[in-house]
Amino acid sequence: MIGRRGFLVGAGVGVLAVSVPLPALAAGEWEPNVLLRLDSAGGITLTLPRPETGQGVRTVAAMLAAEELAVDVADLRFVQAPGDTQRYGPQSIGGSRSVQQMTVPVRTAAATARCLLVAAAARRWGVPVETCHARDGAVHHRRHGRLRYADLVDDAAAIDPATIEVTLIPRPRWRVLGGRGGRIDARDIVTGRARYGIDVRVPDRRVAAVLRPPWIGARLDTVDDSAVTGVEAVVRLDPATGVQGGVAVIATSTAAALRGRAALRATWTGGTPNADSRAWLDQLAAAVPAPEPFAHTATYRLPLLAHAPMEPMNATAHVRPDGATLWMPTQDPGGHRDRVAAFLGVDRAAVRVEPTLSGGAFGRRFETDFVMEAVVCSRAVGKPVQVVWTRDDDTRHDSYRPMSVHRLSAEVDGSGLPVRRAHDVATWPLSIFPAMPPDLVRLIGDQFPYTVPGDVRIALLPAPLRTGFWRAVYAGQFVYAEECFLGELARRARADQVDFRLRLLGESRLRPVLAAAGERLRPRRGRVRAAACALDYGSACAIVVEADRTGTPTRVVAAVDVGTTLHPSGLRAQVEGCVLDAVSTVFGAQVTVRDGAVVESSFRDYAWARIDQAPDIEVLAVDSGAPIGGLGELAYPPAAAALATAWSMARGEPVTGMPVNRPVG
Amino acid sequence: MYRLRVNGRDSALDVPGDTPLLWALRDDLGLTGVKYGCGVGACGACTSLVDGQAARPCVRTVEECADSDVTTIEGLGGDHPVQRAWVDLDVAQCGYCQPGQIMAAVALLAEDPDPDDAAIDRALRDNVCRCGTYPRIRAAVRRAARIARGGVA
Ligand code: FES
Ligand code: FES
């Protein structure tokens, strides 16, 4: 049971604060809070506070609301909230926090509405509230029958929420949460009706293609557009405005903008035309802190990775003298709104950000560069401009996952188990925090769940190119190295990878999770079995991988404990996605820099996994009942480490980095 | 002016002949279900049917496709066995690659109504899904084949 409004607001549930100004309502409409609107025609509209990027967050919001309103997901209509964190609370999607942060506010919002409807019916009938209950969009009473929500809207709107008690539906009575529900946008996706940022079509839309620096850090010197025809404007993009710099060609169609861009001639200066990612890796290797290592050591070299979301970067902006409207896939609608407002020098109320569906993000759509390009272009021509990045632009002008070199060492006991450990790392900070303290990197990255005392020392060198959040920020590097090393120690001790870890786990929440995965995927003749764990984002995950003699994964079992599984299909999807990210990055995908520029330019050379590389994946939900934890990134680091370890066991050679099967960097 | 039949309708395109079919479909005919993923034929996001065969409109020009019959995701009708299977198995994550995956699966099933996993992997090998929905895609193609045979209620 949860308490009254005062308590809810005090608990940070800003969405229920009645001080938030509500839009004027027509007669017969009721907004119990900023997320819900019910009308006397029976319509229930849920405003989805956070954007969708494929992680299923909108579907979870819908399920939470349907559960507490005692209706089906199919009975709800949806509106995507514009960027407005003052009104909707936190809206950014990252750090695997969305569901964690959204669950209480959305459930509470919907439960409040239900309890008010029940109270309204009870008053109408003159019976105690406890004798009424909500089901299938109506309030029921044994003797009085039923009253539909539609007929109770006006009465419910007249009740002060502070005067009623709000109760949540307890887990044993859930009908929707934990059930089979699929994605709310599934039909739109399979029919092509789903609208992503690149599909935004507003009247008078112009399209911009941008000629970008040919090497890292290059600045535009001269530009000659005399050969460019059939375009509306050519605009220089000044890096001081928050963009990466370049020349935008603005036309009435994408094809015309791209044709115009191809006809531009430009010269560039500055930057690092000789940069080479192999040299960067060597510099990092030389910078690894070097205290006395323990007897057993191993070094891991990790590459640059691009986000490469399937939908390349894009944004549409319409800048008017009095403000702006933007439509785009974004992981940070409120933050983008604030930054655009600051740039234009207007009040944030004058900027409207409409998040669209997003064709993947993986951390990339926190950045502001692509948004500012649209703003600068629209301001220049006074019309709505959609900036569209080509795949080549997207791959070569990303904010990459930092490279890193890890030296692990351990002192082991008579059975080969580590009793002391050391992890020395050299890497780069993220570009948005150039002064990032090493302690912060350690806090994010070092998620070592085993009972082995030790030290982690980190040296940060200045990043030689743009770096950014990439699924499982720093944990993707740190946990990979730590788990690969544990796998190596187990290999040296000829121990089973699952048992080896169980002996090091103590009372950890991971123990039942790893045991469940290990039980499900038993060792078999002719196959190797590897494992790795993660305890992060308030959740626990164990991955067990089986590989054949060549080291090719044949089966993956993942067990996860997120506390309580709200959306089983979505939970499995996130883990499956992490496993495929791991297959991709362990077996080939990396970004390399030669002669100052990123070499890879599309999925042809950024070797992301294809369907024929996908192993069978089984996901077990091991709910402990702990508070709801995060999931979106959780499985990537252990999946990568388990895949690499299985490869190493099958081939009898140690892992030395990522990818395992080709030179790093 | 180029004439094409798109999703069963005659369409006239007043664009330069070397315009990639992809941009003509998306910008001129408003068929935004056809997705841009790479523009160089390397990802399959734009996969559509040209004269019944799976094709990549990003590397075909309007001129080359004049007088052809083009089917995009929008022309599939909404109740195609492949679309139904995709919804049943909740395949999509971000969904951006899925129109292309679905059209590639439609072309596969037209050739081979009962593909095994190896045939599915071969046919869909060049359709990238950055979100990693491959295990579900495989299962959904098999399910679509069963739906088409009347084996699923
Ligand atoms: S957009 Fe056509 S294959 Fe990638
Ligand atoms: S579902 Fe996102 S790329 Fe396939």
Tab-separated table of N, CA and C in Angstrom, chain B residues 23-135:
chain	number	residue	atom	x	y	z
B	23	TRP	N	15.529	6.921	-52.885
B	23	TRP	CA	15.138	8.294	-52.527
B	23	TRP	C	13.874	8.698	-53.266
B	24	ALA	N	13.679	8.169	-54.461
B	24	ALA	CA	12.436	8.464	-55.177
B	24	ALA	C	11.244	7.865	-54.426
B	25	LEU	N	11.405	6.644	-53.945
B	25	LEU	CA	10.316	6.012	-53.198
B	25	LEU	C	10.031	6.784	-51.911
B	26	ARG	N	11.084	7.146	-51.213
B	26	ARG	CA	10.918	7.782	-49.902
B	26	ARG	C	10.495	9.243	-49.998
B	27	ASP	N	11.182	9.992	-50.868
B	27	ASP	CA	10.938	11.442	-50.905
B	27	ASP	C	9.817	11.820	-51.868
B	28	ASP	N	9.741	11.136	-53.022
B	28	ASP	CA	8.763	11.554	-54.016
B	28	ASP	C	7.443	10.805	-53.885
B	29	LEU	N	7.488	9.538	-53.517
B	29	LEU	CA	6.240	8.774	-53.390
B	29	LEU	C	5.804	8.610	-51.931
B	30	GLY	N	6.599	9.120	-51.006
B	30	GLY	CA	6.191	9.085	-49.587
B	30	GLY	C	6.205	7.693	-48.968
B	31	LEU	N	6.909	6.753	-49.594
B	31	LEU	CA	6.940	5.378	-49.061
B	31	LEU	C	8.115	5.247	-48.082
B	32	THR	N	7.933	5.798	-46.893
B	32	THR	CA	9.041	5.849	-45.941
B	32	THR	C	9.245	4.528	-45.209
B	33	GLY	N	8.403	3.539	-45.495
B	33	GLY	CA	8.662	2.206	-44.932
B	33	GLY	C	9.923	1.595	-45.519
B	34	VAL	N	10.313	2.071	-46.696
B	34	VAL	CA	11.552	1.605	-47.317
B	34	VAL	C	12.688	2.347	-46.635
B	35	LYS	N	13.537	1.627	-45.943
B	35	LYS	CA	14.477	2.296	-45.058
B	35	LYS	C	15.842	2.513	-45.695
B	36	TYR	N	16.443	3.642	-45.338
B	36	TYR	CA	17.825	3.922	-45.712
B	36	TYR	C	18.736	3.429	-44.590
B	37	GLY	N	19.663	2.542	-44.938
B	37	GLY	CA	20.606	2.094	-43.917
B	37	GLY	C	22.047	2.345	-44.314
B	38	CYS	N	22.340	2.317	-45.616
B	38	CYS	CA	23.732	2.479	-46.022
B	38	CYS	C	23.885	3.134	-47.389
B	39	GLY	N	22.915	2.929	-48.280
B	39	GLY	CA	22.988	3.547	-49.601
B	39	GLY	C	23.960	2.882	-50.553
B	40	VAL	N	24.622	1.815	-50.089
B	40	VAL	CA	25.607	1.164	-50.960
B	40	VAL	C	25.332	-0.341	-51.083
B	41	GLY	N	24.124	-0.750	-50.780
B	41	GLY	CA	23.766	-2.152	-50.955
B	41	GLY	C	24.354	-3.086	-49.913
B	42	ALA	N	24.794	-2.538	-48.765
B	42	ALA	CA	25.534	-3.365	-47.809
B	42	ALA	C	24.742	-3.752	-46.567
B	43	CYS	N	23.468	-3.333	-46.447
B	43	CYS	CA	22.782	-3.622	-45.189
B	43	CYS	C	21.409	-4.248	-45.360
B	44	GLY	N	20.780	-4.054	-46.485
B	44	GLY	CA	19.478	-4.682	-46.729
B	44	GLY	C	18.285	-3.939	-46.160
B	45	ALA	N	18.500	-2.798	-45.502
B	45	ALA	CA	17.377	-2.091	-44.876
B	45	ALA	C	16.338	-1.658	-45.909
B	46	CYS	N	16.770	-1.427	-47.141
B	46	CYS	CA	15.857	-0.922	-48.164
B	46	CYS	C	15.196	-2.037	-48.975
B	47	THR	N	15.511	-3.292	-48.664
B	47	THR	CA	15.064	-4.409	-49.509
B	47	THR	C	13.580	-4.308	-49.876
B	48	SER	N	13.315	-4.400	-51.163
B	48	SER	CA	11.953	-4.364	-51.696
B	48	SER	C	11.924	-5.365	-52.843
B	49	LEU	N	10.763	-5.569	-53.436
B	49	LEU	CA	10.689	-6.478	-54.578
B	49	LEU	C	10.652	-5.657	-55.864
B	50	VAL	N	11.519	-5.988	-56.796
B	50	VAL	CA	11.442	-5.395	-58.128
B	50	VAL	C	11.182	-6.555	-59.084
B	51	ASP	N	10.058	-6.492	-59.751
B	51	ASP	CA	9.600	-7.589	-60.618
B	51	ASP	C	9.678	-8.928	-59.874
B	52	GLY	N	9.233	-8.890	-58.626
B	52	GLY	CA	9.107	-10.128	-57.858
B	52	GLY	C	10.378	-10.601	-57.172
B	53	GLN	N	11.501	-10.003	-57.478
B	53	GLN	CA	12.769	-10.435	-56.888
B	53	GLN	C	13.197	-9.458	-55.790
B	54	ALA	N	13.847	-9.982	-54.748
B	54	ALA	CA	14.382	-9.095	-53.716
B	54	ALA	C	15.446	-8.205	-54.354
B	55	ALA	N	15.340	-6.902	-54.105
B	55	ALA	CA	16.293	-5.961	-54.706
B	55	ALA	C	16.590	-4.859	-53.710
B	56	ARG	N	17.675	-4.117	-53.991
B	56	ARG	CA	18.087	-3.032	-53.096
B	56	ARG	C	17.926	-1.695	-53.796
B	57	PRO	N	16.842	-0.997	-53.534
B	57	PRO	CA	16.561	0.256	-54.243
B	57	PRO	C	17.633	1.319	-54.052
B	58	CYS	N	18.495	1.179	-53.052
B	58	CYS	CA	19.518	2.214	-52.865
B	58	CYS	C	20.589	2.131	-53.940
B	59	VAL	N	20.720	0.962	-54.595
B	59	VAL	CA	21.744	0.845	-55.647
B	59	VAL	C	21.107	0.608	-57.021
B	60	ARG	N	19.806	0.914	-57.146
B	60	ARG	CA	19.139	0.872	-58.448
B	60	ARG	C	18.717	2.288	-58.788
B	61	THR	N	18.879	2.677	-60.028
B	61	THR	CA	18.421	4.021	-60.374
B	61	THR	C	16.979	3.955	-60.856
B	62	VAL	N	16.346	5.099	-60.828
B	62	VAL	CA	14.970	5.192	-61.314
B	62	VAL	C	14.927	4.780	-62.786
B	63	GLU	N	15.922	5.211	-63.538
B	63	GLU	CA	15.953	4.894	-64.965
B	63	GLU	C	16.004	3.379	-65.185
B	64	GLU	N	16.862	2.694	-64.413
B	64	GLU	CA	16.956	1.233	-64.548
B	64	GLU	C	15.636	0.542	-64.220
B	65	CYS	N	14.872	1.156	-63.345
B	65	CYS	CA	13.655	0.497	-62.872
B	65	CYS	C	12.410	0.968	-63.622
B	66	ALA	N	12.606	1.812	-64.631
B	66	ALA	CA	11.451	2.305	-65.387
B	66	ALA	C	10.659	1.107	-65.889
B	67	ASP	N	9.352	1.229	-65.820
B	67	ASP	CA	8.415	0.196	-66.279
B	67	ASP	C	8.459	-1.080	-65.442
B	68	SER	N	9.201	-1.092	-64.309
B	68	SER	CA	9.158	-2.317	-63.498
B	68	SER	C	8.007	-2.234	-62.514
B	69	ASP	N	7.826	-3.402	-61.896
B	69	ASP	CA	6.784	-3.546	-60.894
B	69	ASP	C	7.497	-3.594	-59.541
B	70	VAL	N	7.243	-2.608	-58.695
B	70	VAL	CA	7.946	-2.523	-57.418
B	70	VAL	C	6.958	-2.787	-56.280
B	71	THR	N	7.359	-3.643	-55.349
B	71	THR	CA	6.541	-3.830	-54.143
B	71	THR	C	7.383	-3.454	-52.934
B	72	THR	N	6.873	-2.525	-52.150
B	72	THR	CA	7.558	-2.145	-50.918
B	72	THR	C	6.795	-2.737	-49.741
B	73	ILE	N	7.323	-2.537	-48.555
B	73	ILE	CA	6.668	-3.050	-47.348
B	73	ILE	C	5.216	-2.554	-47.274
B	74	GLU	N	4.984	-1.347	-47.750
B	74	GLU	CA	3.626	-0.792	-47.694
B	74	GLU	C	2.663	-1.573	-48.581
B	75	GLY	N	3.211	-2.271	-49.586
B	75	GLY	CA	2.358	-2.987	-50.524
B	75	GLY	C	2.060	-4.417	-50.108
B	76	LEU	N	2.509	-4.795	-48.930
B	76	LEU	CA	2.357	-6.193	-48.516
B	76	LEU	C	0.967	-6.492	-47.962
B	77	GLY	N	0.253	-5.455	-47.612
B	77	GLY	CA	-1.143	-5.666	-47.222
B	77	GLY	C	-1.404	-5.679	-45.725
B	78	GLY	N	-0.398	-5.983	-44.931
B	78	GLY	CA	-0.597	-5.937	-43.482
B	78	GLY	C	-0.926	-7.291	-42.872
B	79	ASP	N	-1.468	-8.204	-43.682
B	79	ASP	CA	-1.871	-9.491	-43.125
B	79	ASP	C	-1.108	-10.635	-43.790
B	80	HIS	N	-0.009	-10.305	-44.408
B	80	HIS	CA	0.830	-11.309	-45.062
B	80	HIS	C	1.363	-12.273	-43.990
B	81	PRO	N	1.498	-13.547	-44.321
B	81	PRO	CA	2.000	-14.503	-43.314
B	81	PRO	C	3.304	-14.058	-42.667
B	82	VAL	N	4.169	-13.424	-43.431
B	82	VAL	CA	5.440	-12.983	-42.840
B	82	VAL	C	5.179	-11.869	-41.822
B	83	GLN	N	4.323	-10.939	-42.159
B	83	GLN	CA	4.008	-9.866	-41.204
B	83	GLN	C	3.346	-10.437	-39.954
B	84	ARG	N	2.436	-11.397	-40.153
B	84	ARG	CA	1.770	-11.986	-38.985
B	84	ARG	C	2.776	-12.707	-38.088
B	85	ALA	N	3.662	-13.461	-38.711
B	85	ALA	CA	4.651	-14.206	-37.918
B	85	ALA	C	5.546	-13.243	-37.142
B	86	TRP	N	5.903	-12.124	-37.782
B	86	TRP	CA	6.774	-11.137	-37.132
B	86	TRP	C	6.104	-10.546	-35.886
B	87	VAL	N	4.788	-10.304	-35.977
B	87	VAL	CA	4.069	-9.764	-34.819
B	87	VAL	C	3.921	-10.857	-33.756
B	88	ASP	N	3.550	-12.059	-34.211
B	88	ASP	CA	3.345	-13.161	-33.254
B	88	ASP	C	4.578	-13.390	-32.385
B	89	LEU	N	5.750	-13.338	-33.009
B	89	LEU	CA	6.977	-13.658	-32.263
B	89	LEU	C	7.669	-12.406	-31.718
B	90	ASP	N	7.032	-11.251	-31.870
B	90	ASP	CA	7.570	-10.019	-31.286
B	90	ASP	C	9.030	-9.827	-31.716
B	91	VAL	N	9.247	-9.891	-33.019
B	91	VAL	CA	10.617	-9.903	-33.544
B	91	VAL	C	11.344	-8.574	-33.330
B	92	ALA	N	10.661	-7.477	-33.582
B	92	ALA	CA	11.364	-6.190	-33.686
B	92	ALA	C	11.918	-5.701	-32.357
B	93	GLN	N	13.113	-5.129	-32.426
B	93	GLN	CA	13.577	-4.277	-31.319
B	93	GLN	C	13.358	-2.843	-31.792
B	94	CYS	N	14.384	-2.191	-32.367
B	94	CYS	CA	14.096	-0.844	-32.876
B	94	CYS	C	13.191	-0.915	-34.091
B	95	GLY	N	13.242	-2.023	-34.811
B	95	GLY	CA	12.345	-2.213	-35.944
B	95	GLY	C	12.835	-1.644	-37.261
B	96	TYR	N	13.917	-0.908	-37.227
B	96	TYR	CA	14.334	-0.166	-38.422
B	96	TYR	C	14.756	-1.086	-39.565
B	97	CYS	N	15.366	-2.219	-39.231
B	97	CYS	CA	15.789	-3.141	-40.289
B	97	CYS	C	14.655	-4.035	-40.751
B	98	GLN	N	13.550	-4.045	-40.006
B	98	GLN	CA	12.566	-5.116	-40.210
B	98	GLN	C	11.820	-5.055	-41.532
B	99	PRO	N	11.468	-3.872	-42.069
B	99	PRO	CA	10.843	-3.903	-43.401
B	99	PRO	C	11.733	-4.634	-44.418
B	100	GLY	N	13.020	-4.389	-44.355
B	100	GLY	CA	13.941	-5.068	-45.270
B	100	GLY	C	14.040	-6.558	-44.985
B	101	GLN	N	14.068	-6.923	-43.705
B	101	GLN	CA	14.116	-8.341	-43.346
B	101	GLN	C	12.858	-9.041	-43.847
B	102	ILE	N	11.717	-8.376	-43.638
B	102	ILE	CA	10.432	-8.972	-44.024
B	102	ILE	C	10.373	-9.158	-45.541
B	103	MET	N	10.800	-8.147	-46.296
B	103	MET	CA	10.744	-8.274	-47.757
B	103	MET	C	11.701	-9.356	-48.246
B	104	ALA	N	12.840	-9.491	-47.600
B	104	ALA	CA	13.772	-10.559	-47.978
B	104	ALA	C	13.158	-11.920	-47.663
B	105	ALA	N	12.437	-12.000	-46.541
B	105	ALA	CA	11.787	-13.261	-46.180
B	105	ALA	C	10.654	-13.581	-47.147
B	106	VAL	N	9.920	-12.559	-47.562
B	106	VAL	CA	8.836	-12.766	-48.539
B	106	VAL	C	9.415	-13.347	-49.830
B	107	ALA	N	10.526	-12.769	-50.283
B	107	ALA	CA	11.149	-13.265	-51.517
B	107	ALA	C	11.646	-14.696	-51.333
B	108	LEU	N	12.214	-14.988	-50.163
B	108	LEU	CA	12.689	-16.355	-49.901
B	108	LEU	C	11.534	-17.354	-49.961
B	109	LEU	N	10.438	-17.037	-49.268
B	109	LEU	CA	9.322	-17.992	-49.193
B	109	LEU	C	8.647	-18.178	-50.548
B	110	ALA	N	8.753	-17.161	-51.393
B	110	ALA	CA	8.188	-17.314	-52.734
B	110	ALA	C	8.976	-18.360	-53.520
B	111	GLU	N	10.256	-18.478	-53.232
B	111	GLU	CA	11.119	-19.436	-53.931
B	111	GLU	C	11.120	-20.792	-53.244
B	112	ASP	N	11.126	-20.737	-51.931
B	112	ASP	CA	11.284	-21.954	-51.131
B	112	ASP	C	10.267	-21.893	-49.995
B	113	PRO	N	9.121	-22.544	-50.157
B	113	PRO	CA	8.047	-22.392	-49.165
B	113	PRO	C	8.353	-23.049	-47.823
B	114	ASP	N	9.423	-23.850	-47.768
B	114	ASP	CA	9.721	-24.523	-46.498
B	114	ASP	C	11.222	-24.512	-46.221
B	115	PRO	N	11.799	-23.317	-46.034
B	115	PRO	CA	13.252	-23.249	-45.902
B	115	PRO	C	13.730	-23.788	-44.554
B	116	ASP	N	14.874	-24.474	-44.556
B	116	ASP	CA	15.478	-24.849	-43.269
B	116	ASP	C	16.362	-23.685	-42.803
B	117	ASP	N	16.958	-23.845	-41.607
B	117	ASP	CA	17.731	-22.737	-41.045
B	117	ASP	C	18.876	-22.321	-41.956
B	118	ALA	N	19.496	-23.300	-42.607
B	118	ALA	CA	20.621	-22.955	-43.486
B	118	ALA	C	20.135	-22.114	-44.659
B	119	ALA	N	18.972	-22.453	-45.196
B	119	ALA	CA	18.440	-21.670	-46.318
B	119	ALA	C	18.044	-20.273	-45.851
B	120	ILE	N	17.497	-20.180	-44.651
B	120	ILE	CA	17.131	-18.865	-44.100
B	120	ILE	C	18.398	-18.025	-43.927
B	121	ASP	N	19.421	-18.633	-43.328
B	121	ASP	CA	20.669	-17.901	-43.100
B	121	ASP	C	21.262	-17.414	-44.424
B	122	ARG	N	21.204	-18.277	-45.455
B	122	ARG	CA	21.754	-17.866	-46.759
B	122	ARG	C	20.974	-16.696	-47.335
B	123	ALA	N	19.652	-16.786	-47.275
B	123	ALA	CA	18.828	-15.757	-47.914
B	123	ALA	C	18.905	-14.426	-47.179
B	124	LEU	N	19.078	-14.475	-45.861
B	124	LEU	CA	19.038	-13.232	-45.077
B	124	LEU	C	20.424	-12.779	-44.618
B	125	ARG	N	21.447	-13.425	-45.122
B	125	ARG	CA	22.793	-13.150	-44.651
B	125	ARG	C	23.199	-11.692	-44.839
B	126	ASP	N	22.702	-11.057	-45.881
B	126	ASP	CA	23.121	-9.682	-46.136
B	126	ASP	C	22.132	-8.647	-45.619
B	127	ASN	N	21.223	-9.076	-44.761
B	127	ASN	CA	20.340	-8.113	-44.095
B	127	ASN	C	20.829	-7.943	-42.663
B	128	VAL	N	21.414	-6.786	-42.382
B	128	VAL	CA	21.967	-6.546	-41.046
B	128	VAL	C	20.852	-6.150	-40.088
B	129	CYS	N	20.889	-6.711	-38.893
B	129	CYS	CA	20.072	-6.197	-37.796
B	129	CYS	C	21.030	-5.776	-36.695
B	130	ARG	N	21.165	-4.495	-36.503
B	130	ARG	CA	22.098	-3.988	-35.502
B	130	ARG	C	21.637	-4.323	-34.084
B	131	CYS	N	20.331	-4.529	-33.905
B	131	CYS	CA	19.812	-4.822	-32.568
B	131	CYS	C	19.960	-6.291	-32.191
B	132	GLY	N	20.257	-7.155	-33.161
B	132	GLY	CA	20.451	-8.568	-32.826
B	132	GLY	C	19.173	-9.372	-32.709
B	133	THR	N	18.243	-9.176	-33.627
B	133	THR	CA	16.992	-9.949	-33.564
B	133	THR	C	17.081	-11.241	-34.379
B	134	TYR	N	18.279	-11.631	-34.792
B	134	TYR	CA	18.405	-12.785	-35.686
B	134	TYR	C	17.732	-14.065	-35.199
B	135	PRO	N	17.880	-14.437	-33.912
B	135	PRO	CA	17.222	-15.691	-33.502
B	135	PRO	C	15.703	-15.631	-33.728
